[in-house]
Short mmCIF file of C-alpha atoms in Angstrom, two decimals:
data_model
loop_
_atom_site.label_atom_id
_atom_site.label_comp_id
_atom_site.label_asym_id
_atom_site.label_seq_id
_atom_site.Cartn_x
_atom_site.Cartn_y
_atom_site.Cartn_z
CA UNK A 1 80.80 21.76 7.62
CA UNK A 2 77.89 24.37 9.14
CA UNK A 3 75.49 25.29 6.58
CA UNK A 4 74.89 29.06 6.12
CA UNK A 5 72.65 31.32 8.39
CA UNK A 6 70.23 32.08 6.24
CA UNK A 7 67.74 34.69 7.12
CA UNK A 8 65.59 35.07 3.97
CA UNK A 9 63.64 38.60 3.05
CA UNK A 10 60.63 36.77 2.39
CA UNK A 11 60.78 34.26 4.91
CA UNK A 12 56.81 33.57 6.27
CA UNK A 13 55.27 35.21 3.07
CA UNK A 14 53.31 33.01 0.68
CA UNK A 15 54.78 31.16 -2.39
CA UNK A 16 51.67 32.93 -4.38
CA UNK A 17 53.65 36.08 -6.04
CA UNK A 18 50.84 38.30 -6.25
CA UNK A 19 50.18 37.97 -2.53
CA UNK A 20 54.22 37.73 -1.29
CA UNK A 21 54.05 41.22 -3.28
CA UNK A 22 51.52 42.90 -1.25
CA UNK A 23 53.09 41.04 2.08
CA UNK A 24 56.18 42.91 1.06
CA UNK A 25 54.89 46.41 1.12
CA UNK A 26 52.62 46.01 3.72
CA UNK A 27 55.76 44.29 5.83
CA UNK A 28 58.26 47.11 4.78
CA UNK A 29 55.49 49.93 6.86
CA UNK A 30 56.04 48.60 9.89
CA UNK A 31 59.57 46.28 10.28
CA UNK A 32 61.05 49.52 11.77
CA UNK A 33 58.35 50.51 14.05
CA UNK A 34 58.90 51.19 17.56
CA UNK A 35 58.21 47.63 19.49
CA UNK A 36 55.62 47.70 22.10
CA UNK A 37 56.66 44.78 24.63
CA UNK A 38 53.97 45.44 27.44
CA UNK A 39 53.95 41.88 28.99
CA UNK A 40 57.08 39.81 29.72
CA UNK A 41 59.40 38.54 31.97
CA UNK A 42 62.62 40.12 31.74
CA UNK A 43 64.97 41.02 34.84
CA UNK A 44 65.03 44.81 35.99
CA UNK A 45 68.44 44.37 37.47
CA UNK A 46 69.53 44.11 33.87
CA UNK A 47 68.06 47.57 33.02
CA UNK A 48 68.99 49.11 36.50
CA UNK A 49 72.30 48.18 36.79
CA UNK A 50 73.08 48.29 33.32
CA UNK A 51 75.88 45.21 33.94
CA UNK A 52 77.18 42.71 30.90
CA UNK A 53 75.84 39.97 30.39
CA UNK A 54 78.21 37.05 31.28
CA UNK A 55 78.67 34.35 28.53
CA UNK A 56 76.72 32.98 25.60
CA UNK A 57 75.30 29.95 28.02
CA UNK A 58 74.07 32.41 30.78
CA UNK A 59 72.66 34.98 28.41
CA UNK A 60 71.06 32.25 25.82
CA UNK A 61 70.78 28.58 27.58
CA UNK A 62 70.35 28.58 31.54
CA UNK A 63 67.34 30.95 31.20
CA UNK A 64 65.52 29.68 28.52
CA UNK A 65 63.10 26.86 28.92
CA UNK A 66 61.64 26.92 25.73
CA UNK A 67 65.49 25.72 24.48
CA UNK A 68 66.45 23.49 27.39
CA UNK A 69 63.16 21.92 27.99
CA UNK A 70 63.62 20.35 24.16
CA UNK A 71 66.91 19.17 25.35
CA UNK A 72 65.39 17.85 28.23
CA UNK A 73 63.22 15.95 26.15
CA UNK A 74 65.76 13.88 24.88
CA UNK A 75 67.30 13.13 27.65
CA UNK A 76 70.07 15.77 28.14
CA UNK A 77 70.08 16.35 32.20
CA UNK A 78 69.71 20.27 32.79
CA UNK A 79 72.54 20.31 35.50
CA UNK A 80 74.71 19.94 32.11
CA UNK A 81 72.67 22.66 30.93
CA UNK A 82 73.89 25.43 33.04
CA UNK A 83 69.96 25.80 34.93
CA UNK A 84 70.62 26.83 37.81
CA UNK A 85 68.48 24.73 41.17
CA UNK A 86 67.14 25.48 43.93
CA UNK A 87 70.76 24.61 45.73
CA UNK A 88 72.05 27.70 43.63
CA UNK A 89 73.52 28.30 40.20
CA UNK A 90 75.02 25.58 38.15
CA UNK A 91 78.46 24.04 38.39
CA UNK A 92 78.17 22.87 34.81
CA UNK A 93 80.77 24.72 32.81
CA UNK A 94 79.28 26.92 30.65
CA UNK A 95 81.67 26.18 27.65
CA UNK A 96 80.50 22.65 27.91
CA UNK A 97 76.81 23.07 28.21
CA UNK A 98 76.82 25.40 25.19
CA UNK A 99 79.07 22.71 23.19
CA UNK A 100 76.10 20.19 24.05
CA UNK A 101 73.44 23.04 22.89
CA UNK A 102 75.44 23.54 19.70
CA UNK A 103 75.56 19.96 19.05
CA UNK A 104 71.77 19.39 19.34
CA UNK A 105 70.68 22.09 16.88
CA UNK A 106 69.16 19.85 14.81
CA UNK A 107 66.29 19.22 17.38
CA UNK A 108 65.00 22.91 17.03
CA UNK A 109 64.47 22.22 13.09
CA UNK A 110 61.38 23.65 12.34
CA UNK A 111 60.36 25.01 15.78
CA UNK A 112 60.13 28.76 16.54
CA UNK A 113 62.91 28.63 18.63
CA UNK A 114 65.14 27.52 15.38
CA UNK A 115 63.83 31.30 14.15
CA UNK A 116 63.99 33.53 16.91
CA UNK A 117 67.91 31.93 17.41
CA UNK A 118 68.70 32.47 13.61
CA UNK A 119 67.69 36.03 13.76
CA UNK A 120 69.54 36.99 16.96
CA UNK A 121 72.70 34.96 16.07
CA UNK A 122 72.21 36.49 12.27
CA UNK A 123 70.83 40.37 12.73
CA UNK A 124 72.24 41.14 16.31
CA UNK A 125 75.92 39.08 16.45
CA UNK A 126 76.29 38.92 12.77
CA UNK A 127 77.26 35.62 12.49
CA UNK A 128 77.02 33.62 8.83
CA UNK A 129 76.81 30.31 9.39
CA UNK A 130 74.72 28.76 11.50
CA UNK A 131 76.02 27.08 14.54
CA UNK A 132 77.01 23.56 14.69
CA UNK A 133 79.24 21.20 16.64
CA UNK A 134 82.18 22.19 14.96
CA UNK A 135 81.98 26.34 15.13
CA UNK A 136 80.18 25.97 18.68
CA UNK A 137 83.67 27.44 20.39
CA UNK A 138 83.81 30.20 17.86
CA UNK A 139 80.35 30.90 18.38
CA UNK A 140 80.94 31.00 22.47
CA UNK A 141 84.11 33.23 22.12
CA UNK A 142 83.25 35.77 19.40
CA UNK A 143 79.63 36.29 21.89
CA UNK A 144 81.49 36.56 24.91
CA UNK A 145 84.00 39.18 23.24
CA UNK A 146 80.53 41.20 22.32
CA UNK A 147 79.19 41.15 25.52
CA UNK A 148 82.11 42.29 26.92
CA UNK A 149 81.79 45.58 24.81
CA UNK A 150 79.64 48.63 25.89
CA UNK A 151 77.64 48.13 22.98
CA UNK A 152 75.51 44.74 24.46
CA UNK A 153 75.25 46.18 27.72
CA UNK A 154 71.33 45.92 28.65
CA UNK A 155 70.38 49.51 28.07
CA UNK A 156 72.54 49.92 24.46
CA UNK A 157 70.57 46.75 23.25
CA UNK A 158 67.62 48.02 24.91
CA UNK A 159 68.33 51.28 22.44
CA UNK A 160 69.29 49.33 19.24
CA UNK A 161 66.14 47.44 19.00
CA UNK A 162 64.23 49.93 19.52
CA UNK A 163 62.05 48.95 22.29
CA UNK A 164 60.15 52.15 23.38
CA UNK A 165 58.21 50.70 26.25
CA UNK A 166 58.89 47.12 28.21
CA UNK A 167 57.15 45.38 31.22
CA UNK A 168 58.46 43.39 33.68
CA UNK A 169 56.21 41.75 35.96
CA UNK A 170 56.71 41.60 39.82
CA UNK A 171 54.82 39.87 42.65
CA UNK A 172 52.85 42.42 45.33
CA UNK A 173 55.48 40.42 48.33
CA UNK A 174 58.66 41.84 45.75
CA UNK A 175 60.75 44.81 45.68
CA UNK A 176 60.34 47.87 42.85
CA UNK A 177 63.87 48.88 44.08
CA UNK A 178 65.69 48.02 40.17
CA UNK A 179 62.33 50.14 38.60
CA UNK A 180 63.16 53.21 41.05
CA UNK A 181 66.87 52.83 39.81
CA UNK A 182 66.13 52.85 36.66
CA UNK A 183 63.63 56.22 36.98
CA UNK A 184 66.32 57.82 39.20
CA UNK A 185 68.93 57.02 36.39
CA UNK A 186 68.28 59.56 33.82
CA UNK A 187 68.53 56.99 31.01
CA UNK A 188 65.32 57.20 28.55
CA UNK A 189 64.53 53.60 28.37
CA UNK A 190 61.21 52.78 29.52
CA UNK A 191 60.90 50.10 31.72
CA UNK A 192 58.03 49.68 33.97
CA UNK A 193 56.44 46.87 35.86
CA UNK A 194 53.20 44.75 35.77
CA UNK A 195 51.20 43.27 39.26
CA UNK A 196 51.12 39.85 39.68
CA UNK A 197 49.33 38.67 42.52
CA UNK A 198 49.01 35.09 42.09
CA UNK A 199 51.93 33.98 45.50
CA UNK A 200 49.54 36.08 47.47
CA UNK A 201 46.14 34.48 46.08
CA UNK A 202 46.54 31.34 45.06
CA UNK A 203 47.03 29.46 48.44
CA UNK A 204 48.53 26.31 46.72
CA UNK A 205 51.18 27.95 45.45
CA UNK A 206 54.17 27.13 48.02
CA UNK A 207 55.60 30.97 48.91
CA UNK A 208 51.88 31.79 49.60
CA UNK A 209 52.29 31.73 53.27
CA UNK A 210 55.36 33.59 53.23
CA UNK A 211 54.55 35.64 50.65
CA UNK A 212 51.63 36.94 52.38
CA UNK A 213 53.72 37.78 55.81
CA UNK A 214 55.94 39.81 53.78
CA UNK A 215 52.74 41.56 51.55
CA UNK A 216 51.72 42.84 54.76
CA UNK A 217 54.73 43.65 56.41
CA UNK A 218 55.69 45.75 53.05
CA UNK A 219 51.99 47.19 53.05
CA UNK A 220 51.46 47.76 57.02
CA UNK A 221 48.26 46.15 56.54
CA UNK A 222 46.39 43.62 58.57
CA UNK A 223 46.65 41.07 55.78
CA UNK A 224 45.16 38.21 57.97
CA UNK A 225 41.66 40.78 57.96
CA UNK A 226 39.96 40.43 54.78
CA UNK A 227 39.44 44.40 54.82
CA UNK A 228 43.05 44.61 55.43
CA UNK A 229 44.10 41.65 52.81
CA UNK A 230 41.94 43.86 49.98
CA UNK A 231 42.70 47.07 51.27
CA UNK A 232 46.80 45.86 50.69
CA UNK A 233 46.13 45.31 47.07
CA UNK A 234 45.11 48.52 46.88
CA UNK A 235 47.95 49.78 48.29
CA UNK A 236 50.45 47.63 46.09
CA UNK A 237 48.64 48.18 43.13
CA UNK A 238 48.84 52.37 43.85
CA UNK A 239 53.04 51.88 44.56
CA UNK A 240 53.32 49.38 41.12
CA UNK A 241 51.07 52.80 39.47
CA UNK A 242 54.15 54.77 40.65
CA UNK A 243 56.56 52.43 39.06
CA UNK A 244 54.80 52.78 35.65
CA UNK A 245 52.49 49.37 35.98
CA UNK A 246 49.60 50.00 33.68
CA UNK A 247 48.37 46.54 33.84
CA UNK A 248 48.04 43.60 36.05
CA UNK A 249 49.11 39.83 35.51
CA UNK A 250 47.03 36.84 36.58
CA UNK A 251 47.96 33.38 35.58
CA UNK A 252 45.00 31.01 37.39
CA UNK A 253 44.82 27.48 36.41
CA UNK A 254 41.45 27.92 34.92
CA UNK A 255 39.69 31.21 33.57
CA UNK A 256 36.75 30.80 36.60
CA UNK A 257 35.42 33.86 38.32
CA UNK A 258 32.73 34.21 41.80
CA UNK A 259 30.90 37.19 42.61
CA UNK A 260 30.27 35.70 46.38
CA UNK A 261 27.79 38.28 49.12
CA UNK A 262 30.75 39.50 51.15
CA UNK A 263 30.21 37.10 54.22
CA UNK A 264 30.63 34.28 52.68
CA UNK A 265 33.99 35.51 50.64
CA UNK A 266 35.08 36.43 54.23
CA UNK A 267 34.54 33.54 55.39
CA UNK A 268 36.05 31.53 52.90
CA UNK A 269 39.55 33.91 53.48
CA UNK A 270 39.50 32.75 56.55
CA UNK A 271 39.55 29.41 55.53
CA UNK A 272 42.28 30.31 53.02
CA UNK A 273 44.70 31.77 55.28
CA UNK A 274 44.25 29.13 57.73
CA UNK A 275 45.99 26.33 55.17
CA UNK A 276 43.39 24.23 55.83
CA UNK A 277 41.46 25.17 52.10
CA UNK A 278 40.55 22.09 49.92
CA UNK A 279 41.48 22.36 46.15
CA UNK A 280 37.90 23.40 45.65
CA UNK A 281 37.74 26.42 47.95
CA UNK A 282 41.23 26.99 46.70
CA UNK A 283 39.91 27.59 43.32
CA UNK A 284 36.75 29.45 44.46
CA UNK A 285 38.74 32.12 46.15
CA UNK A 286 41.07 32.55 43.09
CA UNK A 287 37.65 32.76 40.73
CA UNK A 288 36.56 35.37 43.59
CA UNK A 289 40.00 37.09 43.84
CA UNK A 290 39.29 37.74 39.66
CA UNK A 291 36.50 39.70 40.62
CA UNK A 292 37.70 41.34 42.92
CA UNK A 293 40.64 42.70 40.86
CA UNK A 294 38.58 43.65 37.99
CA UNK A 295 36.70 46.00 40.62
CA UNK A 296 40.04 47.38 41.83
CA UNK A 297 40.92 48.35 37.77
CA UNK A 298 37.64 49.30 37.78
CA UNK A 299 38.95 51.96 40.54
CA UNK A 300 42.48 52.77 39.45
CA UNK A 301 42.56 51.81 35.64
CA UNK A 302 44.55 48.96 35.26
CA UNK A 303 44.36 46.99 32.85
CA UNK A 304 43.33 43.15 33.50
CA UNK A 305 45.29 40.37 32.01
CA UNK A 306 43.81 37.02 32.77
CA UNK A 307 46.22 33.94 31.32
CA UNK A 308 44.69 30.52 32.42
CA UNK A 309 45.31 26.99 31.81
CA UNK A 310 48.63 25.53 32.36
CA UNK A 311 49.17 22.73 34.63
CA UNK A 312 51.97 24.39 36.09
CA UNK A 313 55.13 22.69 37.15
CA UNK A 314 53.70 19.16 35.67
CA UNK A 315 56.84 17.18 36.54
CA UNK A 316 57.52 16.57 39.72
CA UNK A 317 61.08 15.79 40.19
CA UNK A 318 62.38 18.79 38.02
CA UNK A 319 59.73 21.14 40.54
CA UNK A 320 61.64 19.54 43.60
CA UNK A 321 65.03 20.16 41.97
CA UNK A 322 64.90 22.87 40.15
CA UNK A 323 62.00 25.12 41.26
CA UNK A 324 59.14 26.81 39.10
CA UNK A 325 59.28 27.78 35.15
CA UNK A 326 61.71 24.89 33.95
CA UNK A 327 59.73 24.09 30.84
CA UNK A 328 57.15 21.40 32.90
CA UNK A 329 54.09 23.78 32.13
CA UNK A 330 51.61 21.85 30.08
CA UNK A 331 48.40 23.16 28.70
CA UNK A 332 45.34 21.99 29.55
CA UNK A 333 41.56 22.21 28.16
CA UNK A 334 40.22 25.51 29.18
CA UNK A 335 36.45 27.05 29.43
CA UNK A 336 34.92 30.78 29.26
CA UNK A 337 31.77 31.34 28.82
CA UNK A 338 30.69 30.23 31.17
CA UNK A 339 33.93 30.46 33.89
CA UNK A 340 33.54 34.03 33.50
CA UNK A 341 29.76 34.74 33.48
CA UNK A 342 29.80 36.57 37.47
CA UNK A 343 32.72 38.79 36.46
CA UNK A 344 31.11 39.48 33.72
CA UNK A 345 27.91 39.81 34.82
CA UNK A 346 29.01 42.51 36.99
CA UNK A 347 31.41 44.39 34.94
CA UNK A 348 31.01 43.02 31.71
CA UNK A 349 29.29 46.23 30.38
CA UNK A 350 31.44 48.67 31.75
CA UNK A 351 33.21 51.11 29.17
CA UNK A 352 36.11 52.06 31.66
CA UNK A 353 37.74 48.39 32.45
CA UNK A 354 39.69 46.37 29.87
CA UNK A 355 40.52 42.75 30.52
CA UNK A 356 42.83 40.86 28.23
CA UNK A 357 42.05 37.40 27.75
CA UNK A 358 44.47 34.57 26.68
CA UNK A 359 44.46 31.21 26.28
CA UNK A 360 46.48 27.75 25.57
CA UNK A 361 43.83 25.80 24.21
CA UNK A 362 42.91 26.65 20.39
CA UNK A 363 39.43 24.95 20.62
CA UNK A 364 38.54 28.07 21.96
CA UNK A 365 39.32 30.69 19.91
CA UNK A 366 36.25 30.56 17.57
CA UNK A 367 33.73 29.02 19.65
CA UNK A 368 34.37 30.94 23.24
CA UNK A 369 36.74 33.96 22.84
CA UNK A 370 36.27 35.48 19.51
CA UNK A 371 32.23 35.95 20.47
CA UNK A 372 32.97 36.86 23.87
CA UNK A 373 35.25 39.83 23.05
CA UNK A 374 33.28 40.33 19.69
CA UNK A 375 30.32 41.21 22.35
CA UNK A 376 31.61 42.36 25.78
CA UNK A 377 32.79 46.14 25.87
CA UNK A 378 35.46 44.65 28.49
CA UNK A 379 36.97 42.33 26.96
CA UNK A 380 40.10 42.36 24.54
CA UNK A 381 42.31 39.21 23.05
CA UNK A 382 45.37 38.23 23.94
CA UNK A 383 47.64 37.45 21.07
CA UNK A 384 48.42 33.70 20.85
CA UNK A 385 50.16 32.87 23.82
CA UNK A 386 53.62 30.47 24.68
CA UNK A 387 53.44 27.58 22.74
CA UNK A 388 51.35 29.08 20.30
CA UNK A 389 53.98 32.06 19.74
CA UNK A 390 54.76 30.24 16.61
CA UNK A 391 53.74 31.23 12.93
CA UNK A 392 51.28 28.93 12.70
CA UNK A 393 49.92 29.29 16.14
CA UNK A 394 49.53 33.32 14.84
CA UNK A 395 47.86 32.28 11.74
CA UNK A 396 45.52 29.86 13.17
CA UNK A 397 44.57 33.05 16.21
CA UNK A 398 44.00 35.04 12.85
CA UNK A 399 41.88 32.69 10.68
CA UNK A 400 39.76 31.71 13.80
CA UNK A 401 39.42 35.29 15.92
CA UNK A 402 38.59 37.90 12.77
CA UNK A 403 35.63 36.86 11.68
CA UNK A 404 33.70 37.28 14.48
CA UNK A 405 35.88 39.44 17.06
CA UNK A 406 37.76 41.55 14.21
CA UNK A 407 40.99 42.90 14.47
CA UNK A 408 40.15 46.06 17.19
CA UNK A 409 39.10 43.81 19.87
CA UNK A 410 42.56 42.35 19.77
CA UNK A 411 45.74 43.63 21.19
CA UNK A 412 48.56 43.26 18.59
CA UNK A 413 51.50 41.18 20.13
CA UNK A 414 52.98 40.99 23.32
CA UNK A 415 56.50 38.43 23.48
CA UNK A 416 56.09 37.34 27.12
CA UNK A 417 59.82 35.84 27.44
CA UNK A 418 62.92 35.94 30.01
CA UNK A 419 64.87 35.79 27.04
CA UNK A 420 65.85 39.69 26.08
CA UNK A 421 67.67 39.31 22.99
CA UNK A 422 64.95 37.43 21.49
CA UNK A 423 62.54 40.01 21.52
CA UNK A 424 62.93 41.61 18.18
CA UNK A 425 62.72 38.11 16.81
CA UNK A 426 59.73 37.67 17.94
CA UNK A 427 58.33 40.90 17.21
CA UNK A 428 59.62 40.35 13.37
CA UNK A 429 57.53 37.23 13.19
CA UNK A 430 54.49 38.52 14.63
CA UNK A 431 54.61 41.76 11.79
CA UNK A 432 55.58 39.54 8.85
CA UNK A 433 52.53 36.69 9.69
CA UNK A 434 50.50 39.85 9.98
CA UNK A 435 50.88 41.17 6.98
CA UNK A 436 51.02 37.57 5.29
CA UNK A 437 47.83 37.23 6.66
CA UNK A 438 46.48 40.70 5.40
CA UNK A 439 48.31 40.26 1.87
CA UNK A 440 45.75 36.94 1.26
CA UNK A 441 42.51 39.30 2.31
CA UNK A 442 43.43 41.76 -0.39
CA UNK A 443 43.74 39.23 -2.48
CA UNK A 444 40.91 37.54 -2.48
CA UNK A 445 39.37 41.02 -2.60
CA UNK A 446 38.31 41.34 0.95
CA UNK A 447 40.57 44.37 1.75
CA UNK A 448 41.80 47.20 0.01
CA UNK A 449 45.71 47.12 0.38
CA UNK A 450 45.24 51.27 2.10
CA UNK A 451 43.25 48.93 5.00
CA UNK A 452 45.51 46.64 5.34
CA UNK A 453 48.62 48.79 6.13
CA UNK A 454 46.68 50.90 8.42
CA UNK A 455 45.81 47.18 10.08
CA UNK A 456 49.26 46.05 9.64
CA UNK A 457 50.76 49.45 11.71
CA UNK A 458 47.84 48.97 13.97
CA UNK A 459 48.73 45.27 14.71
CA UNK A 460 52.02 46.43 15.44
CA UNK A 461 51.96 49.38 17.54
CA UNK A 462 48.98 51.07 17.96
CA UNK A 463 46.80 48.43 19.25
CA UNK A 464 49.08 47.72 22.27
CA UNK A 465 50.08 51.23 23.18
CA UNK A 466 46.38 51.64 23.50
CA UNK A 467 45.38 48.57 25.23
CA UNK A 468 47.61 48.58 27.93
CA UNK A 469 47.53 52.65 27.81
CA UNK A 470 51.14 53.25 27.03
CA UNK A 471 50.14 55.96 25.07
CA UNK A 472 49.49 58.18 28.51
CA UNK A 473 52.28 60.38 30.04
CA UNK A 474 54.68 58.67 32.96
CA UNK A 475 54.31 59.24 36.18
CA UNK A 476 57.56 61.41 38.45
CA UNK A 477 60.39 59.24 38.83
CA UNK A 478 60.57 57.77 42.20
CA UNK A 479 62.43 58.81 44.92
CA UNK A 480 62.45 54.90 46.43
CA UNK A 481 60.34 51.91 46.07
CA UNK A 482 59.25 49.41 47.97
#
């Protein structure tokens, strides 16, 4: 028999009573507080077109890597999966793939996927027990009758969690044609877009030469100039401005930055664009490309968000068959102080340019980050980051970032998924480790418990509305997009 779906009030809180008390009231300020979800990877087309979703395997399964990579793991092939290849969508059928999900629950015990999917099957389906091999057809058929109501369209979920401001993030070679939809539409969701350059700068990624032609053709620059190729950015980033960006998106394999004289980064372009680059002038113009976005935001005020050190795409086979972002990314050590020292030595001072640091590698946090944001006027912290979006990955980013960088050189929590209905899962998480983590400073007597909640609603909304300056007025809807 499935056990019960179990979603307990003081689930994440300590044991200690005296300190699950003050988690309580510091939790119950800000659970129904506006979420803030300013860096992710959701579709437009979802908000633009405003279409139901399909079926429980589309919606929950074929998208999700951090569910179907664990499947992966042990040995469940992802064309039974529902993934979709480079070929073209899946033939699996999606009853079957979910019936092989539903029997495989038990591999999620104890992960923060097991959470996120209790709370959205729990709080947003209203299911009771927990799914299992034996309910897994009920489960498929009572979602699919709920998707096919109005009320889990895109925009009426967008509305019921409360989301009151959500990035997607596009490449400079892609269209903002869903985002001018969506402005033209009338509807009040707010739903703007992020720049990510990386197909256009990093020159081993394998769309770069075909992503640049179509930068420039979409620009009308001379893209193959390096005037031209900078001059293009500029241009993108001003049309992603008008589509409500507020923040670019760059996702290098290290966190290295170059301040090269300008004849020498021209010349190394050149070399770029050519194809002929070795890995090692590869990386040099990405650590000079940094730079050179950080002077653009210097320029137009967009914020810089600089996420390195995932060996992306690690297995080969599943790259060749099934593209990018199937759950191969690994992390790998990463270095700052010194990898940013020429950015920073140019702009590190400046009180009008804010760049966001993440990172995958914990070793980090207290002897490179926390200092480094704790000193630099530029710099903020990311929250912890993809597969340390877990409760203990948040309490370790606490324990290890607040003593030296405190909590207002952080930016509260960003959920950076594909997977929409797990947002408010997430965000829940993120609030109750919070204020668990508050609750044990005033106890020990290091906070008064009026600090903590104005920390807690900080933490949770007005930390990012201010980093990523969603607390400014939109622009005009636009009439088109390019």
């Amino acid at each position: 028999m499935p056990r019960p779906l179990t979603l307990h009030e003081d689930r994440l809180f300590s044991p200690e009573p005296a300190q699950r008390a003050v988690a309580r009231r510091l939790y119950a300020e800000v659970r129904d507080l506006p979420i803030i979800s300013p860096h992710g990877h959701t579709d437009p087309s979802w908000f633009a077109l405003n279409q139901r979703f399909s079926n429980a395997t589309e919606l929950f399964l074929a998208p999700d890597h951090y569910l179907y990579r664990m499947l992966y793991s042990q040995g469940i092939p992802l064309e039974s999966l529902g993934v979709p290849s480079r070929v073209g969508l899946s033939s699996a059928d999606p009853r079957k793939a979910w019936r092989i999900f539903a029997e495989n629950q038990h591999l999620f015990r104890g992960t923060p996927s097991s959470m996120w999917l209790a709370h959205v099957f729990g709080e947003v389906f209203g299911f009771t027990e927990a799914l299992a091999a034996e309910n897994a057809d009920d489960y498929y058929d009572r979602i699919n009758e709920k998707l096919a109501s109005d009320a889990f369209r895109p925009r009426a979920l967008f509305d019921r969690f409360r989301i009151e401001a959500l990035a997607t993030t596009e490449g400079p070679q892609e269209s903002l044609d869903h985002h001018a939809t969506i402005r033209a539409s009338g509807w009040g969701g707010k739903v703007i877009t992020a720049y990510r350059p990386d197909p256009v700068i990093d020159c081993e990624h394998e769309q770069f030469q075909a992503a640049l032609a179509t930068f420039g053709e979409i620009t009308g620059r001379d893209v193959m100039s390096w005037d031209g190729y900078l001059e293009a950015h500029r241009l993108r980033r001003q049309q992603f401005m008008e589509a409500g960006a507020t923040s670019t998106d760059h996702g290098h394999p290290t966190a290295r930055t170059a301040d090269l004289p300008r004849a020498e980064a021209e010349r190394l372009f050149q070399t770029v664009i050519s194809g002929k680059a070795s890995a090692a002038e590869a990386e040099l113009f990405r650590a000079q490309m940094l730079t050179e976005m950080a002077k653009m935001s210097l320029d137009d005020g967009l914020v810089m968000q600089i996420h390195p050190g995932s060996f992306r795409n690690h297995n080969r086979l599943i790259f060749d068959r099934y593209g990018r972002d199937k759950g191969a990314d690994i992390p790998t050590r990463t270095e700052y102080v010194h990898a940013l020292k020429p950015l920073l030595d140019r702009f590190g001072n400046e009180r009008d340019l804010t760049v966001i640091l993440f990172t995958l590698d914990e070793t980090s946090y207290s002897r490179e980050l926390a200092p480094l944001a704790g000193h630099y006027p530029i710099l903020r912290l990311g929250p912890s980051w993809w597969f340390h979006d877990s409760p203990e990955g948040m309490r370790r980013f606490r324990e290890q970032t607040t003593e030296t960088a405190g909590f207002y050189n952080t930016v509260g929590f960003n959920d950076d998924t594909r997977a929409f209905l797990s947002i408010p899962a997430r965000h829940d998480v993120a609030r109750r480790i919070d204020c668990a983590f508050l609750a044990r400073l005033v106890a020990e007597h290091r906070l008064d418990e009026d600090e903590a909640r104005d920390v807690a609603i900080d933490l949770a909304y007005n930390l990012p509305r201010r980093a990523y300056k969603l607390d400014q007025p939109s622009p005009a809807p636009l009439a088109h997009a390019v």
